[in-house]
Short mmCIF file of C-alpha atoms in Angstrom, two decimals:
data_model
loop_
_atom_site.label_atom_id
_atom_site.label_comp_id
_atom_site.label_asym_id
_atom_site.label_seq_id
_atom_site.Cartn_x
_atom_site.Cartn_y
_atom_site.Cartn_z
CA MET A 1 85.89 93.04 93.37
CA ILE A 2 86.58 95.75 90.76
CA THR A 3 87.89 95.00 87.29
CA LEU A 4 88.54 97.25 84.30
CA GLU A 5 88.81 95.60 80.89
CA CYS A 6 90.18 97.73 78.04
CA ALA A 7 88.55 100.79 79.58
CA ASN A 8 88.43 103.89 77.41
CA LEU A 9 87.54 107.42 78.44
CA ARG A 10 88.45 110.22 76.09
CA GLY A 11 91.54 112.10 77.21
CA PHE A 12 92.03 109.85 80.22
CA LEU A 13 91.99 106.05 79.75
CA ASP A 14 93.30 104.23 76.69
CA CYS A 15 92.30 100.54 76.74
CA ALA A 16 93.33 100.43 80.40
CA SER A 17 92.97 97.22 82.39
CA LEU A 18 93.17 96.70 86.14
CA ALA A 19 91.91 94.13 88.64
CA VAL A 20 91.39 94.49 92.38
CA SER A 21 90.71 90.93 93.44
CA LYS A 22 88.95 89.56 96.49
CA GLY A 23 91.05 89.85 99.64
CA SER A 24 93.80 91.89 97.98
CA VAL A 25 95.43 95.22 98.83
CA CYS A 26 96.16 97.37 95.78
CA ALA A 27 97.60 100.84 95.33
CA VAL A 28 97.26 103.11 92.31
CA LEU A 29 99.44 106.19 91.86
CA THR A 30 98.22 108.94 89.56
CA GLU A 31 100.06 112.03 88.39
CA THR A 32 97.34 114.53 89.33
CA GLU A 33 94.49 114.98 91.79
CA PHE A 34 92.10 115.28 88.85
CA GLU A 35 93.09 111.83 87.58
CA LYS A 36 92.76 110.33 91.04
CA ASN A 37 89.30 111.83 91.57
CA LEU A 38 88.11 110.69 88.15
CA LEU A 39 89.33 107.16 88.85
CA LEU A 40 87.32 107.15 92.07
CA ARG A 41 84.20 108.14 90.14
CA ILE A 42 84.81 105.38 87.59
CA PHE A 43 85.40 102.73 90.26
CA THR A 44 82.10 103.60 91.94
CA GLY A 45 80.06 103.79 88.73
CA LEU A 46 79.53 107.56 88.88
CA THR A 47 81.38 108.19 85.60
CA ARG A 48 80.62 105.94 82.65
CA LEU A 49 83.28 104.75 80.23
CA ASP A 50 83.18 105.58 76.53
CA SER A 51 83.91 101.92 75.84
CA GLY A 52 85.35 98.86 77.53
CA LYS A 53 84.00 97.20 80.64
CA ILE A 54 84.03 97.73 84.38
CA PHE A 55 82.91 94.99 86.73
CA ILE A 56 81.95 95.63 90.35
CA PHE A 57 81.63 92.48 92.47
CA GLY A 58 81.61 90.39 89.31
CA GLN A 59 78.80 92.20 87.50
CA GLU A 60 79.28 94.59 84.61
CA VAL A 61 78.23 98.10 85.60
CA SER A 62 76.36 98.73 82.35
CA SER A 63 73.99 95.88 83.24
CA PHE A 64 73.15 97.26 86.68
CA SER A 65 69.74 98.68 87.38
CA TYR A 66 69.66 101.84 89.49
CA THR A 67 68.85 99.77 92.58
CA GLU A 68 71.56 97.21 91.84
CA LEU A 69 74.18 99.93 91.44
CA ASN A 70 73.18 101.51 94.75
CA ASN A 71 73.34 98.12 96.45
CA ALA A 72 76.83 97.55 95.05
CA ARG A 73 77.96 100.96 96.32
CA LYS A 74 76.73 100.06 99.80
CA ARG A 75 79.33 97.30 99.82
CA ILE A 76 82.16 99.80 99.18
CA GLY A 77 83.51 102.02 101.94
CA ILE A 78 85.03 105.24 100.60
CA VAL A 79 87.36 107.48 102.60
CA PRO A 80 87.55 110.82 100.73
CA ASN A 81 90.67 112.92 101.21
CA ASN A 82 88.52 115.80 102.46
CA GLY A 83 86.45 113.52 104.70
CA GLY A 84 83.27 114.04 102.70
CA LEU A 85 81.44 115.41 105.73
CA VAL A 86 78.21 117.43 105.69
CA SER A 87 79.05 120.87 107.07
CA ASN A 88 75.86 121.44 109.09
CA LEU A 89 75.91 118.04 110.81
CA LYS A 90 78.00 117.25 113.87
CA VAL A 91 80.87 114.82 113.52
CA TRP A 92 78.97 111.96 115.16
CA GLU A 93 75.93 112.66 112.96
CA ASN A 94 78.14 112.49 109.88
CA ILE A 95 79.63 109.18 110.96
CA MET A 96 76.23 107.64 111.72
CA LEU A 97 74.49 109.11 108.65
CA PRO A 98 75.00 106.16 106.25
CA LEU A 99 73.27 103.85 108.72
CA SER A 100 70.04 105.76 108.07
CA TYR A 101 70.35 105.39 104.30
CA HIS A 102 71.32 101.74 104.47
CA SER A 103 68.61 100.69 106.92
CA SER A 104 71.20 99.44 109.39
CA SER A 105 70.54 99.11 113.11
CA HIS A 106 71.98 101.75 115.43
CA HIS A 107 72.27 99.18 118.22
CA ASP A 108 75.72 99.35 119.78
CA MET A 109 76.92 101.60 116.94
CA ASP A 110 77.67 104.56 119.21
CA GLU A 111 80.09 102.47 121.21
CA LYS A 112 81.62 101.00 118.08
CA MET A 113 82.05 104.48 116.60
CA MET A 114 83.93 105.70 119.67
CA THR A 115 86.12 102.59 119.65
CA ILE A 116 87.12 103.17 116.02
CA LEU A 117 87.78 106.88 116.60
CA GLY A 118 89.99 106.03 119.57
CA LYS A 119 91.99 103.51 117.59
CA ILE A 120 92.71 105.91 114.72
CA GLY A 121 93.70 108.78 116.99
CA TYR A 122 90.73 111.13 116.65
CA ASP A 123 90.93 113.24 119.80
CA ASP A 124 88.39 116.02 119.16
CA SER A 125 84.75 116.31 120.21
CA VAL A 126 82.29 114.26 118.17
CA SER A 127 79.72 116.97 118.92
CA ALA A 128 81.73 119.54 116.97
CA LEU A 129 80.74 120.75 113.52
CA PRO A 130 83.33 119.69 110.94
CA GLY A 131 83.96 123.15 109.49
CA PRO A 132 86.68 124.32 111.94
CA LEU A 133 88.38 120.92 112.13
CA PRO A 134 91.75 120.34 110.43
CA ALA A 135 91.53 118.43 107.16
CA TYR A 136 93.12 115.31 108.62
CA LYS A 137 90.52 115.09 111.41
CA LYS A 138 87.73 115.30 108.87
CA ARG A 139 89.41 112.43 107.03
CA LEU A 140 89.66 110.39 110.22
CA ALA A 141 85.93 110.91 110.77
CA GLY A 142 85.34 109.77 107.19
CA LEU A 143 87.47 106.71 107.87
CA ALA A 144 85.39 105.83 110.94
CA ARG A 145 82.18 106.32 108.96
CA ALA A 146 83.31 103.95 106.20
CA MET A 147 84.49 101.29 108.66
CA LEU A 148 81.26 101.43 110.63
CA MET A 149 79.40 100.06 107.58
CA GLU A 150 81.53 96.87 107.50
CA PRO A 151 81.98 97.01 103.69
CA ASP A 152 83.35 94.26 101.47
CA MET A 153 85.80 96.71 99.91
CA MET A 154 87.50 99.93 101.02
CA ILE A 155 88.77 102.72 98.79
CA TYR A 156 91.21 105.13 100.46
CA ASP A 157 91.76 108.54 98.86
CA SER A 158 95.21 109.85 99.92
CA VAL A 159 94.36 108.64 103.41
CA PHE A 160 97.81 109.31 104.92
CA ASP A 161 98.17 112.83 103.51
CA GLY A 162 99.18 115.36 106.18
CA LEU A 163 99.08 112.94 109.11
CA SER A 164 101.67 113.11 111.88
CA SER A 165 103.79 109.99 112.28
CA ASP A 166 101.84 109.06 115.42
CA ILE A 167 98.38 109.42 113.87
CA ARG A 168 99.57 107.79 110.65
CA GLY A 169 100.81 104.79 112.62
CA LYS A 170 97.50 104.41 114.44
CA ALA A 171 95.50 104.79 111.23
CA LEU A 172 97.68 102.27 109.41
CA GLU A 173 97.41 99.75 112.23
CA THR A 174 93.62 100.12 112.30
CA ILE A 175 93.32 99.89 108.50
CA THR A 176 95.47 96.76 108.42
CA ALA A 177 93.45 95.09 111.18
CA PHE A 178 90.19 96.09 109.51
CA GLN A 179 91.31 94.52 106.24
CA GLN A 180 91.86 91.23 108.03
CA GLU A 181 88.66 91.24 110.10
CA LYS A 182 86.42 90.18 107.21
CA GLU A 183 87.35 87.30 104.93
CA GLY A 184 87.81 88.43 101.34
CA ARG A 185 87.73 92.16 102.10
CA ALA A 186 89.72 94.15 99.52
CA SER A 187 91.42 97.53 99.85
CA LEU A 188 92.32 100.02 97.13
CA PHE A 189 94.58 102.98 97.92
CA LEU A 190 94.54 105.93 95.50
CA ASP A 191 97.30 108.51 95.82
CA THR A 192 99.45 111.02 93.98
CA ASP A 193 102.29 110.91 96.50
CA GLU A 194 105.05 108.37 95.91
CA SER A 195 105.96 108.39 99.60
CA ALA A 196 102.56 106.90 100.48
CA LEU A 197 103.90 103.58 99.21
CA ASN A 198 106.16 103.47 102.27
CA TYR A 199 103.09 102.89 104.44
CA ILE A 200 100.84 100.81 102.19
CA LYS A 201 101.45 97.07 102.35
CA ALA A 202 100.06 96.36 98.89
CA ASN A 203 99.97 93.09 96.97
CA ASN A 204 99.93 95.06 93.73
CA ILE A 205 101.07 98.60 92.96
CA TYR A 206 100.10 100.33 89.72
CA THR A 207 101.01 103.64 88.14
CA LEU A 208 98.54 105.34 85.82
CA LYS A 209 100.47 106.94 82.98
CA LYS A 210 99.33 108.06 79.55
CA GLY A 211 96.01 106.32 79.92
CA LYS A 212 97.26 102.91 81.03
CA PHE A 213 98.01 101.10 84.28
CA TYR A 214 101.55 99.81 84.71
CA GLU A 215 102.24 97.31 87.46
CA ARG A 216 105.41 97.75 89.47
CA ASN A 217 107.70 94.87 90.32
#
């Protein structure tokens, strides 16, 4: 799904290698939010490496055309820590927005959206603007938006941060089920909090330290 081969980025990565394989669940712990955010940009092709290679769905990013890179990104569902919502759009409009960009049908999507929101514990109005909402509710809306696109891979940015035990349990159950719904779907959890590992059932756990990824036993 995503592979780094001797990736170098000045002041950040030093011949770092990492592989998130098809159907796997991986977690990467970073020391700072800055490192985590930069990794997310690298994994989605928004930040280019100084040298080394990054492959997304088996193709090297440097060989992608603009259209090919956009098509690859459509296959990745991203759940930003802040939700990534547009402030002047209602919650439901934010969740449905990617369907417009990706030329997907809206048929039955309203019902599917409400089903997902119910499963993850979102209990606020979908007609509300996101501004006044707590950070975790914005993230839940972002989670529903990503899932609605049925991606081949999910990237979760500190997805359990600040959740109550009840909401965290619902979100985890939904995330686990979603992973298993589509054959070969991969999940990558990015976090700075060691305690997040208590909830993530990962096949592989890595720590980013001094520019390299170290796999935990």
